[in-house]
PDB file of C-alpha atoms in Angstrom:
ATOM      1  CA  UNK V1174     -21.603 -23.881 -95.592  1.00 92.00           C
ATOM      2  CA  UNK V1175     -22.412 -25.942 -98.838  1.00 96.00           C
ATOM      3  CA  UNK V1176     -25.536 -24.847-100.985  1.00 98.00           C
ATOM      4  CA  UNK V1177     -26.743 -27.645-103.168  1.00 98.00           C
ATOM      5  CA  UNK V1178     -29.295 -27.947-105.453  1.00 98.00           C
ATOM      6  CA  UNK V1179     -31.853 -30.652-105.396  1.00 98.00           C
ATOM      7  CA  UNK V1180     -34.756 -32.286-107.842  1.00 97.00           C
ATOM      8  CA  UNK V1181     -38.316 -32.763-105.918  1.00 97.00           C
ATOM      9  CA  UNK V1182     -41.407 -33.723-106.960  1.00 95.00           C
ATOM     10  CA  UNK V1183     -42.679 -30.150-106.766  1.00 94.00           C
ATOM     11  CA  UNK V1184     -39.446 -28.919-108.778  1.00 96.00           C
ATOM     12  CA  UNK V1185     -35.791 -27.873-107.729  1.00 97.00           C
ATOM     13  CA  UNK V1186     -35.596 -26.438-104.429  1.00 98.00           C
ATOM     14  CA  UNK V1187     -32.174 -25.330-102.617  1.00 98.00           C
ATOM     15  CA  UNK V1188     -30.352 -26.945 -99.021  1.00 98.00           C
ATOM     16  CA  UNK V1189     -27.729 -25.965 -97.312  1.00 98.00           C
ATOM     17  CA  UNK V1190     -25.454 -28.271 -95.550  1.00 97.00           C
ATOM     18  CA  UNK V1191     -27.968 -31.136 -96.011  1.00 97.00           C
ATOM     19  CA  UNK V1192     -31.407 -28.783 -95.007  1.00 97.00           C
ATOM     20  CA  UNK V1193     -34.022 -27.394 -96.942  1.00 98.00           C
ATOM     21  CA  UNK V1194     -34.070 -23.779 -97.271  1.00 98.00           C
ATOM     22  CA  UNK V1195     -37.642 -22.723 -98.322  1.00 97.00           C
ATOM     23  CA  UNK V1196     -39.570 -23.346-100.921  1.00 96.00           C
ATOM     24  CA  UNK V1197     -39.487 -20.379-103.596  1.00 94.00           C
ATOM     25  CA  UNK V1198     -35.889 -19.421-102.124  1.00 97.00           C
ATOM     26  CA  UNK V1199     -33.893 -18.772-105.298  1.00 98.00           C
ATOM     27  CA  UNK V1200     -29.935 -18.256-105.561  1.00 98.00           C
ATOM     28  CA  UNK V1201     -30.615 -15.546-108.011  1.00 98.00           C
ATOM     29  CA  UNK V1202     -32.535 -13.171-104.791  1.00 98.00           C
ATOM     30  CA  UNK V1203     -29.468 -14.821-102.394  1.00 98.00           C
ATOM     31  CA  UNK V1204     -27.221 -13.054-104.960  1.00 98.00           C
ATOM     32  CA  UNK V1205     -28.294 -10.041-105.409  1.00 98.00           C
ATOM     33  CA  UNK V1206     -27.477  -9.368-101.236  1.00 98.00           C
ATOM     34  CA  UNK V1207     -24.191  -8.456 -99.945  1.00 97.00           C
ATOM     35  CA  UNK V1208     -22.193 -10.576 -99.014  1.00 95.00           C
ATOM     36  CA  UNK V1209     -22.501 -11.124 -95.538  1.00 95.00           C
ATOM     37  CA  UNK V1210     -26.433 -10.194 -95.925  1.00 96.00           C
ATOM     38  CA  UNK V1211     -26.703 -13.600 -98.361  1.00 96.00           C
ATOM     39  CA  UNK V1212     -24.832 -15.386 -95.549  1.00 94.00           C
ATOM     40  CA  UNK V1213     -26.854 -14.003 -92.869  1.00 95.00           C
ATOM     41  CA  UNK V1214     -30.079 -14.615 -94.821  1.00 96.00           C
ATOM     42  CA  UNK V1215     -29.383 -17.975 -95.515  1.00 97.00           C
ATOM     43  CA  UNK V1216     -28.442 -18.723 -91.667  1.00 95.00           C
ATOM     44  CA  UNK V1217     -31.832 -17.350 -90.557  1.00 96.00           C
ATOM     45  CA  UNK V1218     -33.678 -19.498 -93.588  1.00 96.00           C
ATOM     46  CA  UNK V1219     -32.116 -23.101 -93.009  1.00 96.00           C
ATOM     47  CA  UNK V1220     -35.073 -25.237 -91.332  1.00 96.00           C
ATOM     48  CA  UNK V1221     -34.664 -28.651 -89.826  1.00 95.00           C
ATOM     49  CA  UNK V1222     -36.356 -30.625 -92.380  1.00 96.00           C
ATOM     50  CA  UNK V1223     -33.293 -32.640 -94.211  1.00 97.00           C
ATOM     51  CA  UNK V1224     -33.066 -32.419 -97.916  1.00 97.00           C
ATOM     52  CA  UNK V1225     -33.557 -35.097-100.306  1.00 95.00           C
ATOM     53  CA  UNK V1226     -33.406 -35.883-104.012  1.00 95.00           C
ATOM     54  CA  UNK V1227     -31.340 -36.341-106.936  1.00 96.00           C
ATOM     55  CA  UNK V1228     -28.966 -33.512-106.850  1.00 97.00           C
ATOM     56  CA  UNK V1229     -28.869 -30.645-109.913  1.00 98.00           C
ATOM     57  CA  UNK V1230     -26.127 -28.078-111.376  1.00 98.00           C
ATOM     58  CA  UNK V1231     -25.803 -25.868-108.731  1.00 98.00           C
ATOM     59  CA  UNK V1232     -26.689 -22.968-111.029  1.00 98.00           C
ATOM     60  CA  UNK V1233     -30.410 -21.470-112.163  1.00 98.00           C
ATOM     61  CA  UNK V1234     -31.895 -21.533-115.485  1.00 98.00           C
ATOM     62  CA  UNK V1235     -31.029 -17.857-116.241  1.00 97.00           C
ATOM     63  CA  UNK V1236     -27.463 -17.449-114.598  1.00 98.00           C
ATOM     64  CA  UNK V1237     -24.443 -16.836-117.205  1.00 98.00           C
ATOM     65  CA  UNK V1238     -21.271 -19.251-116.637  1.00 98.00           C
ATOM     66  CA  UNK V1239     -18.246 -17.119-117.992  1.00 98.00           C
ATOM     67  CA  UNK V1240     -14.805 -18.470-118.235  1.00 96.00           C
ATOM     68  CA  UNK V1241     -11.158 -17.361-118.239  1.00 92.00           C
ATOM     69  CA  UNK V1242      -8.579 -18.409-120.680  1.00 85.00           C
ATOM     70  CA  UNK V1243      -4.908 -18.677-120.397  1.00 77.00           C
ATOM     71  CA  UNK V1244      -4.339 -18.185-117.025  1.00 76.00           C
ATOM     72  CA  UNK V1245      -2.051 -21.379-116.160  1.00 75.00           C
ATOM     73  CA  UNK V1246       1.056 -21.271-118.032  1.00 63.00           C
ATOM     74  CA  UNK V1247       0.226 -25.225-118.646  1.00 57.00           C
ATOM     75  CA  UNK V1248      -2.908 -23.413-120.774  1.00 58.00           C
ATOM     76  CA  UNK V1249      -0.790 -20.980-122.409  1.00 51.00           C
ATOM     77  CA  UNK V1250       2.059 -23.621-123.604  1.00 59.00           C
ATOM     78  CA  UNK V1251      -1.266 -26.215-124.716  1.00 56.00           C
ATOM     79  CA  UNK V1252      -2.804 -23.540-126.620  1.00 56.00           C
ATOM     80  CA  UNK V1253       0.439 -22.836-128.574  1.00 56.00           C
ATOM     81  CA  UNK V1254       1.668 -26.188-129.219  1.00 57.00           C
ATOM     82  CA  UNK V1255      -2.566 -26.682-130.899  1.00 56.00           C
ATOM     83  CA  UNK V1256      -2.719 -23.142-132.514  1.00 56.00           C
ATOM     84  CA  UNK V1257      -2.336 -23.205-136.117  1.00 57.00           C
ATOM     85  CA  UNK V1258      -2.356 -19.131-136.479  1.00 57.00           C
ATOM     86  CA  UNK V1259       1.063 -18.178-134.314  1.00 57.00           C
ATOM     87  CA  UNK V1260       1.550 -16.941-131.027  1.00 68.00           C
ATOM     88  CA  UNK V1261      -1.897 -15.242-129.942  1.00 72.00           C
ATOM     89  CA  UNK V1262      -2.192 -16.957-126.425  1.00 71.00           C
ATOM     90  CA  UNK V1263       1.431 -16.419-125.321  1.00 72.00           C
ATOM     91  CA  UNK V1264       0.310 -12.637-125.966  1.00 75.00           C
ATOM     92  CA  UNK V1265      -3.286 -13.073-123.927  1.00 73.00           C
ATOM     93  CA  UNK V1266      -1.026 -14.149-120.857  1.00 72.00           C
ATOM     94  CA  UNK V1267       1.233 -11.224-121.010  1.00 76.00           C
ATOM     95  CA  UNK V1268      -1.228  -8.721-121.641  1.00 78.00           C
ATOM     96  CA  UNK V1269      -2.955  -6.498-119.290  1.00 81.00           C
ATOM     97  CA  UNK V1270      -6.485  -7.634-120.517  1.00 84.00           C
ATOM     98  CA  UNK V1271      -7.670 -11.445-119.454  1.00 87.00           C
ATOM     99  CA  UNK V1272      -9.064 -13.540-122.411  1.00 91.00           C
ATOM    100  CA  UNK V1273     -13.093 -13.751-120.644  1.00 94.00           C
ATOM    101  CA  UNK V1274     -15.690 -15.668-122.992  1.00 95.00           C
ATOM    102  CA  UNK V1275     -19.423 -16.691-122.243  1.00 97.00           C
ATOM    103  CA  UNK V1276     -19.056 -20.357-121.928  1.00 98.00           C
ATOM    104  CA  UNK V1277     -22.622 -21.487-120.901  1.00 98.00           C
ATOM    105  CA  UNK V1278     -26.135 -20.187-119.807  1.00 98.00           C
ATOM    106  CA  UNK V1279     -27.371 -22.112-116.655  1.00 98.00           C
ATOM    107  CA  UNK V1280     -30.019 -24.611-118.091  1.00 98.00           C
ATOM    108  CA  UNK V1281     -27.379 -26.042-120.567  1.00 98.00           C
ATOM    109  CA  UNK V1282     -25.228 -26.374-117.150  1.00 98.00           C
ATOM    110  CA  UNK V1283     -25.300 -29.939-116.221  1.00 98.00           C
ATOM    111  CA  UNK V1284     -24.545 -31.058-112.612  1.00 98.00           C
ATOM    112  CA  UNK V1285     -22.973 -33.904-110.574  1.00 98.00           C
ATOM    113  CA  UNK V1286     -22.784 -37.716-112.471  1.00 97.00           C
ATOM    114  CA  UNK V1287     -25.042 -36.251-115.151  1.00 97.00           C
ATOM    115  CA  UNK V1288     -23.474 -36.789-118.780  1.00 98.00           C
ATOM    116  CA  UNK V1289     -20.891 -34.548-120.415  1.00 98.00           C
ATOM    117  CA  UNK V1290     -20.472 -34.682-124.342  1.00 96.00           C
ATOM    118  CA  UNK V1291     -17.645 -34.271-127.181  1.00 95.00           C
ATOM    119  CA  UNK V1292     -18.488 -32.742-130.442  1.00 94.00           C
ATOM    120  CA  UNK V1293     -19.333 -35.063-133.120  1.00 91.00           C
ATOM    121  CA  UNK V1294     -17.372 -32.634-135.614  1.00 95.00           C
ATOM    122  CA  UNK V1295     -14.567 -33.046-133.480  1.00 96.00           C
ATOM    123  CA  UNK V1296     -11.645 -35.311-133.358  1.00 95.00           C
ATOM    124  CA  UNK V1297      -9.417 -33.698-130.009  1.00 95.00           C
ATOM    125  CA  UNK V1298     -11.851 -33.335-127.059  1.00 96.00           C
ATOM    126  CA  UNK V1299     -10.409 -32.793-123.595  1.00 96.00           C
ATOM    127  CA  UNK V1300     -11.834 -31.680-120.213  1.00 97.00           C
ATOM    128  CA  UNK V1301     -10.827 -28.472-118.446  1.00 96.00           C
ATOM    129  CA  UNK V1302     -10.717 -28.747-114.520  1.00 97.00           C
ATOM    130  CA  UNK V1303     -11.674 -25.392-112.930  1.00 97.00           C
ATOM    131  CA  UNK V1304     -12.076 -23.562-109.835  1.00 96.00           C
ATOM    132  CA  UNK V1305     -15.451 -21.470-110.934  1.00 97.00           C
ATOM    133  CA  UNK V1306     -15.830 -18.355-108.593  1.00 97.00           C
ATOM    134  CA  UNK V1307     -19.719 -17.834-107.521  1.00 97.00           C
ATOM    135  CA  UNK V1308     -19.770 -14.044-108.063  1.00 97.00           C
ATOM    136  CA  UNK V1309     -23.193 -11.943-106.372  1.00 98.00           C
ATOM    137  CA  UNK V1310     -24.377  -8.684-107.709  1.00 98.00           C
ATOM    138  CA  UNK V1311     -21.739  -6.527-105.850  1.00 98.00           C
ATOM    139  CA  UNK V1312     -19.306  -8.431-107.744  1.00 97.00           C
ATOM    140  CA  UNK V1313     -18.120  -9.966-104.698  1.00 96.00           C
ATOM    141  CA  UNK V1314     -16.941 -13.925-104.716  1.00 95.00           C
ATOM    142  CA  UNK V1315     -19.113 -15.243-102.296  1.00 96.00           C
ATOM    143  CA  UNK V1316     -18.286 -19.057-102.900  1.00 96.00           C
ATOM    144  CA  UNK V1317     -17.186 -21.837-105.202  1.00 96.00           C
ATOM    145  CA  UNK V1318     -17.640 -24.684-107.040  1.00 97.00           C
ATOM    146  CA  UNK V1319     -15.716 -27.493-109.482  1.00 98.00           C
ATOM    147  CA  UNK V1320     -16.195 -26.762-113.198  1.00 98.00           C
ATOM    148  CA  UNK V1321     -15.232 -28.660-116.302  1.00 98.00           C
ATOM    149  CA  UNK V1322     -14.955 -26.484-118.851  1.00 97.00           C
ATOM    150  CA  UNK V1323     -15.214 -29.314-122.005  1.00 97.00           C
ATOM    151  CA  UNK V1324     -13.294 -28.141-125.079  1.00 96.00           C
ATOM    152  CA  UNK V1325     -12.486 -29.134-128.611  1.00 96.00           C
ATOM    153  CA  UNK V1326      -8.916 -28.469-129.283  1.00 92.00           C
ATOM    154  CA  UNK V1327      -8.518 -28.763-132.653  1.00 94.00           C
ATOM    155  CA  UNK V1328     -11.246 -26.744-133.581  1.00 94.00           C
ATOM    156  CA  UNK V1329     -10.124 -23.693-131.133  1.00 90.00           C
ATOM    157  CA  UNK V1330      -7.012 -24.798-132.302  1.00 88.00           C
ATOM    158  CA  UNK V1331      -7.438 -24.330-136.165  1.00 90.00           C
ATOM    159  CA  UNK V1332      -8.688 -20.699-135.679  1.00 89.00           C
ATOM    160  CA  UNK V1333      -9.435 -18.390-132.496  1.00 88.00           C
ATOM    161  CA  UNK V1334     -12.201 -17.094-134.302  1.00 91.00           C
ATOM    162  CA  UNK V1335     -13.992 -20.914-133.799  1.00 93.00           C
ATOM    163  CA  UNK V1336     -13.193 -20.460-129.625  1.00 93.00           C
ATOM    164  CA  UNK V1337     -17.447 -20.350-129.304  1.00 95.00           C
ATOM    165  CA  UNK V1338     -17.920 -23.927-131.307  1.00 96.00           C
ATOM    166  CA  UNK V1339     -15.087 -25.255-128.897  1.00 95.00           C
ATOM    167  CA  UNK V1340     -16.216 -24.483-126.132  1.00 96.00           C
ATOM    168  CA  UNK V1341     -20.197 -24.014-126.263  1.00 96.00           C
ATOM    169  CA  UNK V1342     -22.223 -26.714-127.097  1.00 96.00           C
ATOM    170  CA  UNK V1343     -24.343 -29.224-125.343  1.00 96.00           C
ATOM    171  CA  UNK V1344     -23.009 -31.071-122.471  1.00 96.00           C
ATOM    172  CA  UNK V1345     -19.749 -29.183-122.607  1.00 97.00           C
ATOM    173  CA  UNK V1346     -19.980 -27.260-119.379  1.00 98.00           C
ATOM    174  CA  UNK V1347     -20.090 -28.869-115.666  1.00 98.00           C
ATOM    175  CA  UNK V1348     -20.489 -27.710-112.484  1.00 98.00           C
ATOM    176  CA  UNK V1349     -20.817 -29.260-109.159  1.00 97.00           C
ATOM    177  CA  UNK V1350     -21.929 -30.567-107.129  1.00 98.00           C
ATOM    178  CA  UNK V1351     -22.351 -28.025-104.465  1.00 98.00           C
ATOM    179  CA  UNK V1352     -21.612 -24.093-104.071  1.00 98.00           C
ATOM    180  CA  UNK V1353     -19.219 -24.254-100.871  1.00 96.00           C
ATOM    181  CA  UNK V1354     -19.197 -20.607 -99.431  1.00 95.00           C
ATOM    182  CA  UNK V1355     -15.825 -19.158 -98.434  1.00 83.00           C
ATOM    183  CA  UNK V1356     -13.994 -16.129 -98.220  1.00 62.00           C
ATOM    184  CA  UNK V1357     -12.035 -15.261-101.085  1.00 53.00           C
ATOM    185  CA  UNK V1358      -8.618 -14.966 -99.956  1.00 56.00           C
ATOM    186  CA  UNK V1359      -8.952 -18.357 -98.360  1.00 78.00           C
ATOM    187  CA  UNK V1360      -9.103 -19.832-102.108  1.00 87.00           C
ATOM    188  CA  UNK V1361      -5.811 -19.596-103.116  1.00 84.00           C
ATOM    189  CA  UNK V1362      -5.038 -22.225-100.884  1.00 88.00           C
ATOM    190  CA  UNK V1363      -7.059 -24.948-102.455  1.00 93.00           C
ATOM    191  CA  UNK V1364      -6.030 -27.334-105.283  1.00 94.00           C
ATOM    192  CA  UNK V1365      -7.537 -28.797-108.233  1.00 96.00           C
ATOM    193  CA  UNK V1366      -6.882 -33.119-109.200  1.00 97.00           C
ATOM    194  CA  UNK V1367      -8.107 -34.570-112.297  1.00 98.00           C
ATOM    195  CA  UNK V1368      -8.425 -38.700-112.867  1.00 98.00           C
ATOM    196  CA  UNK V1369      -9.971 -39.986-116.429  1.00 98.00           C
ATOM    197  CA  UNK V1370     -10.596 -43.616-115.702  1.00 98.00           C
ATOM    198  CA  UNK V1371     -11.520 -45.912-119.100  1.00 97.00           C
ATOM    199  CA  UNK V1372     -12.502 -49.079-118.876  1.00 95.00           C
ATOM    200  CA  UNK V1373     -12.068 -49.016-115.123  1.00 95.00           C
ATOM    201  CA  UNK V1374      -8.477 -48.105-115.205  1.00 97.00           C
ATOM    202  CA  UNK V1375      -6.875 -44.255-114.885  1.00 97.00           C
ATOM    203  CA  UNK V1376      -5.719 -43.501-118.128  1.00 97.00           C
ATOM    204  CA  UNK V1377      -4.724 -40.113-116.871  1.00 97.00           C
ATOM    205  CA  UNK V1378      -4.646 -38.107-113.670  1.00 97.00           C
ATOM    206  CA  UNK V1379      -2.865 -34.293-112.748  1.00 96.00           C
ATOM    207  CA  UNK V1380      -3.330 -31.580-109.610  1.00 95.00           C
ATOM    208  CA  UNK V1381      -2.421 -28.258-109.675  1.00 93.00           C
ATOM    209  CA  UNK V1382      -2.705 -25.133-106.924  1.00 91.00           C
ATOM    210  CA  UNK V1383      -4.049 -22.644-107.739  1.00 91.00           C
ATOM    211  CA  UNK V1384      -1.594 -20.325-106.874  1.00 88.00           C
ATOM    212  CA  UNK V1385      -0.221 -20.971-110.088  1.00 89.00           C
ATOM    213  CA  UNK V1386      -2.525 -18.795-111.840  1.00 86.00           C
ATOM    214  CA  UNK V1387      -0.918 -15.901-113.813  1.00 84.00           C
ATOM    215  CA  UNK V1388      -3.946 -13.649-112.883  1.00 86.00           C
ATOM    216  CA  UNK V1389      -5.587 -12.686-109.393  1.00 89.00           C
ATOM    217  CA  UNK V1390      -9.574 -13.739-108.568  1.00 93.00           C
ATOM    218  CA  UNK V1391     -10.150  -9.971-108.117  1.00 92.00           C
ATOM    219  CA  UNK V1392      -8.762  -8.580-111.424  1.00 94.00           C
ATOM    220  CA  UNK V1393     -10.365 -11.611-113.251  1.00 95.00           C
ATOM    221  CA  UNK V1394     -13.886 -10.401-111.824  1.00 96.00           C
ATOM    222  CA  UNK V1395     -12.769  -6.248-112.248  1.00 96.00           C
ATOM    223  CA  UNK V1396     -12.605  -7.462-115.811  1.00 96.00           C
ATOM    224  CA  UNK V1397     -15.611  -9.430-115.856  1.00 97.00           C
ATOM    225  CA  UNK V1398     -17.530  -6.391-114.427  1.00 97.00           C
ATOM    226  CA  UNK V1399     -16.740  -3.803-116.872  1.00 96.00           C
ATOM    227  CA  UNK V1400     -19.735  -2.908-118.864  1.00 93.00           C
ATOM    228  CA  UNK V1401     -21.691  -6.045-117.665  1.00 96.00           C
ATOM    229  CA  UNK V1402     -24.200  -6.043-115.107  1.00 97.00           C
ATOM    230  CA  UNK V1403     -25.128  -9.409-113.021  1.00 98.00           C
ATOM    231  CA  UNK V1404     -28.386  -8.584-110.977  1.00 97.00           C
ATOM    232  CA  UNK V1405     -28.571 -11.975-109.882  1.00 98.00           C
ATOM    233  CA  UNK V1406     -25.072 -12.935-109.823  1.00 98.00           C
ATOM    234  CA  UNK V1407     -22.709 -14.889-111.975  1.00 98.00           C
ATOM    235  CA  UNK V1408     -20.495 -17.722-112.349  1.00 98.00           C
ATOM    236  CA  UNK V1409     -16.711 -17.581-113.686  1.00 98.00           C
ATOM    237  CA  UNK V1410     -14.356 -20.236-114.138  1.00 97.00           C
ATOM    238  CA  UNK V1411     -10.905 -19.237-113.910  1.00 94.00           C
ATOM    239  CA  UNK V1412      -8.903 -21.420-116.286  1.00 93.00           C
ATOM    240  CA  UNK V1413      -7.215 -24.878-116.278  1.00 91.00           C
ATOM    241  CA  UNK V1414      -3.411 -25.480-115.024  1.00 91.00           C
ATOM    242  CA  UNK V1415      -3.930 -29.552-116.595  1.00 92.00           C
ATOM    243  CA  UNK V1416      -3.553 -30.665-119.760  1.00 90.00           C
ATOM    244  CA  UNK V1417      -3.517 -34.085-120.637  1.00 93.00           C
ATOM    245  CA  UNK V1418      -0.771 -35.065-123.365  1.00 93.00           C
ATOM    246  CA  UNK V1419      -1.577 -34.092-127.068  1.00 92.00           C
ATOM    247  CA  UNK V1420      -2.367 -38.021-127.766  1.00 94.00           C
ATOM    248  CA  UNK V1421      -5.211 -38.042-125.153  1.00 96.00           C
ATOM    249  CA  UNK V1422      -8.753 -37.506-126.732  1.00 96.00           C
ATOM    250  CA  UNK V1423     -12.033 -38.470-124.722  1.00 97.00           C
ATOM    251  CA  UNK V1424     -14.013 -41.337-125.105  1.00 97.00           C
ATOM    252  CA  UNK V1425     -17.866 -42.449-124.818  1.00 96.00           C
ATOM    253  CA  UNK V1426     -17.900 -43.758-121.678  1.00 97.00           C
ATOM    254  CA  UNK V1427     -14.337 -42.213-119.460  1.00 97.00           C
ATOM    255  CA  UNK V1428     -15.585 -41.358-116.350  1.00 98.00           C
ATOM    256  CA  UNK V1429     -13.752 -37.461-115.672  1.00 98.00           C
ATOM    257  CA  UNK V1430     -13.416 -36.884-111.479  1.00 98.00           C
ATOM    258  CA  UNK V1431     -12.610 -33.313-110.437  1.00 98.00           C
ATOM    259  CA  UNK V1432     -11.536 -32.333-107.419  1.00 98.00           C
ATOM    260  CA  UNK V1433     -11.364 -28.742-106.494  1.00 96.00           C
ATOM    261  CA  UNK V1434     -10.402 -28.699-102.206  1.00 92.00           C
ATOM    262  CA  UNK V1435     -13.485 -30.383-100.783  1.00 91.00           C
ATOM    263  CA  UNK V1436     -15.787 -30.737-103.945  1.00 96.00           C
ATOM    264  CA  UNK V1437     -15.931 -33.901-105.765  1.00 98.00           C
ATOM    265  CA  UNK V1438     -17.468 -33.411-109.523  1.00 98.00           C
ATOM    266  CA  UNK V1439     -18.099 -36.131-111.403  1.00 98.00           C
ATOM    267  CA  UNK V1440     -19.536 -37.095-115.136  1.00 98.00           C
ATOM    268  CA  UNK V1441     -19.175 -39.819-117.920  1.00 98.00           C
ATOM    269  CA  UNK V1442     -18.641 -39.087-121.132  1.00 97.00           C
ATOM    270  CA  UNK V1443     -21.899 -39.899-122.987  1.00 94.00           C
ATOM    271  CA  UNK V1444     -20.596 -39.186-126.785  1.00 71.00           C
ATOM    272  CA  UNK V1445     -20.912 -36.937-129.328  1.00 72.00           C
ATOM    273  CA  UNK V1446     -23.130 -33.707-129.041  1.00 65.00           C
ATOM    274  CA  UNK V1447     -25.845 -34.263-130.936  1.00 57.00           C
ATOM    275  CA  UNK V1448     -29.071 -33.019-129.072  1.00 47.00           C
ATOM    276  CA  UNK V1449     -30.119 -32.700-125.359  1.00 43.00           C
ATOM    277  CA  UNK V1450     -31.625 -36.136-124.230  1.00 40.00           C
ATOM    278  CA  UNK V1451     -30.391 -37.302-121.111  1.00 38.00           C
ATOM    279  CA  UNK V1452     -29.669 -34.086-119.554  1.00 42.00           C
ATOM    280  CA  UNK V1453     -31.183 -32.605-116.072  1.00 41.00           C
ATOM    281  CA  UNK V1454     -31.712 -29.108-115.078  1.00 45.00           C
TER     282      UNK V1454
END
């Protein structure tokens, strides 16, 4: 089943595999059920009527998008080559405590073809393609989706203690375009692609599995969970294994496709972040 999230004249209103689910239904109560409860409800709630409209980030106004760092060794080797201040992320990947950071709250989320943004203070701007766990209240992953977790890597790179001005800002975190529910061991079969096409040619593409990852979904979210609560649920992206070449920067205009398994996420680069025109929630 694939929960998407759709713009109507009467506001956003959730489908599942191409059906409304009623009117008021929010993913926020469908989180805060077990599990299989949240899959049974949402059986039981699916009417006939197809959906329609422009789809939306698959994420509500007041959800928190947390992300993982350094959990690739492709992430951990980036990070070092860009860090200015010695060996702090080889350390992170070693150690028994994940690097977790808040990277967005859901109405700065933007969704499928909507436009992503690079920091005007910025000169190194990449994207991050990520598997991004849909966590409920029970801290169980009930789903996923495709995240691009947008980062400035000089800034991060000049000082950890910037990490929040590289990697929050506006237009800097996507997610999309669906939530595809699945089992959570069936994940670590799936794979992530990356193409950045400029000017209508690829200027660079990568994949990865994501049984390359250092750390397990279940200690990422054990982490996560300590000390936090999520009455509504959560989203968590779990890191990047791609990293384009140090010369690569984005540009106004590349057109970044993610592919995580079945889930096609696209955006163009609309420029530097500057204020928040041209963005739907």
């Amino acid at each position: 089943m694939e929960l998407t999230r759709h713009l109507t004249p009467r506001g956003p209103r959730w489908a599942v595999d191409g059906r409304w689910l009623p009117e008021g239904l929010t993913l926020g109560a469908l989180l805060s059920l077990p599990r299989a409860s949240m899959l049974e409800a949402i059986q039981s709630a699916a009417l006939e009527e197809p959906a329609r409209g422009d789809l939306l980030a698959p994420v509500e106004p007041g959800h928190e998008v947390w992300a993982s760092g350094v959990t690739y060794v492709q992430s951990r080797e980036a990070r070092r080559a860009e860090s200015e201040v010695g060996d702090v992320y080889a350390r992170v990947y070693e150690a028994e405590r994940p690097e977790l950071f808040l990277k967005a709250i859901g109405w700065r989320v933007v969704g499928h073809e909507s436009p992503i943004r690079i920091r005007q203070d910025s000169r190194w701007n990449v994207p991050e393609p990520e598997l991004v766990l849909v966590i409920n209240r029970q801290l169980e992953v009930v789903g996923y989706t495709a995240g691009n977790d947008v980062s400035s890597r000089d800034i991060e790179g000049e000082n950890p203690l910037y990490l929040p001005q590289a990697k929050i800002y506006d237009g800097a975190c996507a997610l999309g375009p669906g939530i595809h529910l699945a089992v959570g061991e069936k994940l670590q079969d799936l794979t992530i692609e990356l193409t950045i096409d400029r000017q209508g040619k690829a200027v660079f593409s990568g994949s990865t599995a994501i049984q390359n990852m250092r750390r397990g979904f279940e200690e990422l979210v054990a982490y996560l969970g300590r000390s936090l609560q999520f009455p509504e649920g959560v989203f968590l992206m779990t890191g990047t294994g791609i990293v384009p070449p140090d010369a690569f920067t984005l540009l106004p205009g590349d057109r970044v496709t993610i592919r995580v398994g079945a889930l096609r996420l696209l955006n163009v680069v609309a420029g530097a972040a500057a204020g928040r025109e041209g963005m739907a929630h």
